[in-house]
PDB file of C-alpha atoms in Angstrom:
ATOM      1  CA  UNK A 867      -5.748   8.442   6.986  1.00  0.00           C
ATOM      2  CA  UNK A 868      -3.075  10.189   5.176  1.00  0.00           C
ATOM      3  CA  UNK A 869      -1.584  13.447   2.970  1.00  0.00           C
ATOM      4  CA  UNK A 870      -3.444  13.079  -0.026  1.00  0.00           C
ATOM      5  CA  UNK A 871      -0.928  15.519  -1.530  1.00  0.00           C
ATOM      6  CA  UNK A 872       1.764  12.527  -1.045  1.00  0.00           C
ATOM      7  CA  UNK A 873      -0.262   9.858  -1.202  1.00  0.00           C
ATOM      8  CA  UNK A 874       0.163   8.675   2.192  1.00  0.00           C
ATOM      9  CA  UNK A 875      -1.587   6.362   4.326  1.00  0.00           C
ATOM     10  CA  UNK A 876      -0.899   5.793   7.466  1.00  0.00           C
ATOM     11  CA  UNK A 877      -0.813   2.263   9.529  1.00  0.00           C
ATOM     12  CA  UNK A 878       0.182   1.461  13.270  1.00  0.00           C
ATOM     13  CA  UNK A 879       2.390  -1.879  13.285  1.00  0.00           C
ATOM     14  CA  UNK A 880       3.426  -2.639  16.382  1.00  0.00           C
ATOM     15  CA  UNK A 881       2.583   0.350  18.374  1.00  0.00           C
ATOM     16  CA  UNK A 882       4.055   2.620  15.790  1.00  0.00           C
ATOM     17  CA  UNK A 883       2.540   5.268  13.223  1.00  0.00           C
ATOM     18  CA  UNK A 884       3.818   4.260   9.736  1.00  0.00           C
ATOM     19  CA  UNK A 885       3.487   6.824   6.962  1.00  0.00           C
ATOM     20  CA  UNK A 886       3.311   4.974   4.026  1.00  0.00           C
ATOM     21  CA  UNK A 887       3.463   5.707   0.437  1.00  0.00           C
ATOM     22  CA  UNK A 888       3.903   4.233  -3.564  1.00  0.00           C
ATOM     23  CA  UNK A 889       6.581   6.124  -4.765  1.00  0.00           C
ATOM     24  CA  UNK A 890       7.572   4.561  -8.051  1.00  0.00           C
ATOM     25  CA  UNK A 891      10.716   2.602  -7.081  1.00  0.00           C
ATOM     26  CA  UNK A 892       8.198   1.405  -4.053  1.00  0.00           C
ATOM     27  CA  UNK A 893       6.038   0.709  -7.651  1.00  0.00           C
ATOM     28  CA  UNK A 894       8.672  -1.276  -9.432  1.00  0.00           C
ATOM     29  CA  UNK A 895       9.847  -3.149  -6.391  1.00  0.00           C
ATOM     30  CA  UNK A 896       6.302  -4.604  -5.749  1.00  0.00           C
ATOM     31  CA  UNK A 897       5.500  -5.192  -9.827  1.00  0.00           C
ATOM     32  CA  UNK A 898       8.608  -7.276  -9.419  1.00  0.00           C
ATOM     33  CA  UNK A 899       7.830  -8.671  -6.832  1.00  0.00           C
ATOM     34  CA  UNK A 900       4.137 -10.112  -8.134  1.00  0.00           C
ATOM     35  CA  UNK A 901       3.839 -14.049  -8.365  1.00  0.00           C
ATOM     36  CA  UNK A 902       1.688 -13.197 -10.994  1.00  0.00           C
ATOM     37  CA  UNK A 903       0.898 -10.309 -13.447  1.00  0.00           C
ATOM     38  CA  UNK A 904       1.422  -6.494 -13.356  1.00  0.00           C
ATOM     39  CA  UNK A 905       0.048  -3.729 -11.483  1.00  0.00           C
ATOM     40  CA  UNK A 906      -3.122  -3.246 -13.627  1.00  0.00           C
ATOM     41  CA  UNK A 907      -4.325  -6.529 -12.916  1.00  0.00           C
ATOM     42  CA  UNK A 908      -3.456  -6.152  -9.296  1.00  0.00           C
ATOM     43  CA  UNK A 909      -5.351  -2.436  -9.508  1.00  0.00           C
ATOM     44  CA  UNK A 910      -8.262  -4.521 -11.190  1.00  0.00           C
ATOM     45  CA  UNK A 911      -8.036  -7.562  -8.734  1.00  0.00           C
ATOM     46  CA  UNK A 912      -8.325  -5.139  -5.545  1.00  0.00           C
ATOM     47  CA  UNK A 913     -11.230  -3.479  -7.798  1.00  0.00           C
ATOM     48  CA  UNK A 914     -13.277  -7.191  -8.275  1.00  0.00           C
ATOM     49  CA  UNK A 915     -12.614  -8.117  -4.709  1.00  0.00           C
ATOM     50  CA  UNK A 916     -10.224 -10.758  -5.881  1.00  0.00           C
ATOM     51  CA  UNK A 917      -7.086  -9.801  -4.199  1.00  0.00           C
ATOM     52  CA  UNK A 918      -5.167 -12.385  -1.898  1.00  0.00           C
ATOM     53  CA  UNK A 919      -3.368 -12.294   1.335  1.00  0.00           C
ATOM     54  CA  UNK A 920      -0.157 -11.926  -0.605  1.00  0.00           C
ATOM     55  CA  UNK A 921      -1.281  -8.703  -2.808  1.00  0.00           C
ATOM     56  CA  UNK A 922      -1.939  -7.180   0.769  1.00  0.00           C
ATOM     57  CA  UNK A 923       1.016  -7.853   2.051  1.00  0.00           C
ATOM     58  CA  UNK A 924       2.585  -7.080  -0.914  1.00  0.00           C
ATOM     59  CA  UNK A 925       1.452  -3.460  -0.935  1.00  0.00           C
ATOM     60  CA  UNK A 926       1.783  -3.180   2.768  1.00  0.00           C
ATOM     61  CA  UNK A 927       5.403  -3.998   2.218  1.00  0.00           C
ATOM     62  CA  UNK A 928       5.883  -1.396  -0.709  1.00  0.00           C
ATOM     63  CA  UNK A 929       4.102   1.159   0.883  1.00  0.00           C
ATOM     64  CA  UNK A 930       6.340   0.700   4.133  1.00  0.00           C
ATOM     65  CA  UNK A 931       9.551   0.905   1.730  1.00  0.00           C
ATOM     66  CA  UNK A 932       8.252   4.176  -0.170  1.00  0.00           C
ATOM     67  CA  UNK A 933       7.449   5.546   3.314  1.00  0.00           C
ATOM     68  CA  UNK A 934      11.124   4.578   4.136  1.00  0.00           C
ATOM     69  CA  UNK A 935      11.090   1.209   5.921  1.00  0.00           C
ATOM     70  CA  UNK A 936      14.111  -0.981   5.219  1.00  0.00           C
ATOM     71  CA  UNK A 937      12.793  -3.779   6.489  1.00  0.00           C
ATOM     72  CA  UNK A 938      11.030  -7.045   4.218  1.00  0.00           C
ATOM     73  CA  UNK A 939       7.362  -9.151   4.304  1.00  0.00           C
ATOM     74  CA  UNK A 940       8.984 -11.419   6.561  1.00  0.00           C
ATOM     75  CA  UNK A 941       9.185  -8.804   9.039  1.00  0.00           C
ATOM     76  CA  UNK A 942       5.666  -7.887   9.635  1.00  0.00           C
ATOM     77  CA  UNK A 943       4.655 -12.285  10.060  1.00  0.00           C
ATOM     78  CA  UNK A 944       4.357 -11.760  13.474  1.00  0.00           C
ATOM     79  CA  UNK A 945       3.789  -8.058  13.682  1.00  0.00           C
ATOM     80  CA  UNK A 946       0.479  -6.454  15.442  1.00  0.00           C
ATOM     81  CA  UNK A 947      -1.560  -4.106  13.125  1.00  0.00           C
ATOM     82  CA  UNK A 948      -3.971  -2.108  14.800  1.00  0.00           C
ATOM     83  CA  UNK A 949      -7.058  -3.156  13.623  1.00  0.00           C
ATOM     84  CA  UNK A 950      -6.277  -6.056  12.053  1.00  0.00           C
ATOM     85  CA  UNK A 951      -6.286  -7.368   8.698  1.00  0.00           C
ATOM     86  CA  UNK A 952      -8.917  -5.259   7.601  1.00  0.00           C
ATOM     87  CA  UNK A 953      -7.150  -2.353   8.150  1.00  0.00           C
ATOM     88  CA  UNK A 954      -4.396  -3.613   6.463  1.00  0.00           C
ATOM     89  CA  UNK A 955      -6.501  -4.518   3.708  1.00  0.00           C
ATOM     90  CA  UNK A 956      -8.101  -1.070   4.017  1.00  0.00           C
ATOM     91  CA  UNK A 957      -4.648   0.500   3.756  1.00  0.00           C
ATOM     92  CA  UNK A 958      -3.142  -1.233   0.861  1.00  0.00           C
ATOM     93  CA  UNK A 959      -6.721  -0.422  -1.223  1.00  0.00           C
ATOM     94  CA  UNK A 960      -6.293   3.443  -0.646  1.00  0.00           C
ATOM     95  CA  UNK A 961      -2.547   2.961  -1.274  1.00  0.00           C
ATOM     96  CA  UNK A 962      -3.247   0.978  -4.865  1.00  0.00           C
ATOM     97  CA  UNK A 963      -5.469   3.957  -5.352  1.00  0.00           C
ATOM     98  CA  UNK A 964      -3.657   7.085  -3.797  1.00  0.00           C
ATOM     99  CA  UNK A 965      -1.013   5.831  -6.217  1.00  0.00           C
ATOM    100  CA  UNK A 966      -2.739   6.594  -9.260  1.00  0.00           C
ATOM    101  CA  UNK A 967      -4.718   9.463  -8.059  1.00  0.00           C
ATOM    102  CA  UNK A 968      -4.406  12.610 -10.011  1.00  0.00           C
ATOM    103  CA  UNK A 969      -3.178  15.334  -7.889  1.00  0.00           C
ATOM    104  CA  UNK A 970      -7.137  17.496  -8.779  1.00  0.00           C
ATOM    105  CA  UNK A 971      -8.527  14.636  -7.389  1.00  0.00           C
ATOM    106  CA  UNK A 972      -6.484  14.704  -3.979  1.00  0.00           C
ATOM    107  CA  UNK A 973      -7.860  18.474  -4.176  1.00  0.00           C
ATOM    108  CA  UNK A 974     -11.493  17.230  -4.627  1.00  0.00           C
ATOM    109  CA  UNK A 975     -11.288  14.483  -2.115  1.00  0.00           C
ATOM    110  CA  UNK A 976     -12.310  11.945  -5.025  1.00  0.00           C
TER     111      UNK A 976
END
């Protein structure tokens, strides 16, 4: 789904291949961003199945701006993501933890 060396994922939005990524400004920008809390209780929401809509997004978002997207959430309301919001849920999770992957584990696969 992505260069685990870069911590990409990849996502299709409207007929085109995004190659996303959490680079830390994309980090800072979505920790701002937050209604509520920081990014180790949105790591341990997405780990307790308690994330929303909005922490998807969210990520989505940041991962389209660390991939080089200059575009904002509003931009993707009416936007087609092949296969759905599960992938996009799908893609945000392995973002969250791509992000704080060590680069032996990208090696292992872990």
């Amino acid at each position: 789904m992505g260069n685990p060396w870069r911590g990409e994922v990849a996502l299709t939005i409207d007929g085109e291949r995004h190659n996303m990524r959490l680079t830390l400004g994309a980090l800072a920008e979505l920790e701002a961003g937050l209604d509520s809390g920081s990014l180790v209780e949105l790591v341990q929401r997405f780990e307790q199945g308690g994330f929303s809509t909005r922490d998807v997004l969210a990520l989505i978002v940041a991962g389209l701006r660390g991939g080089g997207w200059q575009g904002q959430a509003k931009d993707l309301l009416n936007a087609e993501i092949a296969g759905g919001p599960m992938a996009a849920t799908r893609a945000a999770a392995e973002l969250l933890a791509r992000a704080f992957m060590l680069p032996e584990q990208a090696d292992e696969g872990v």
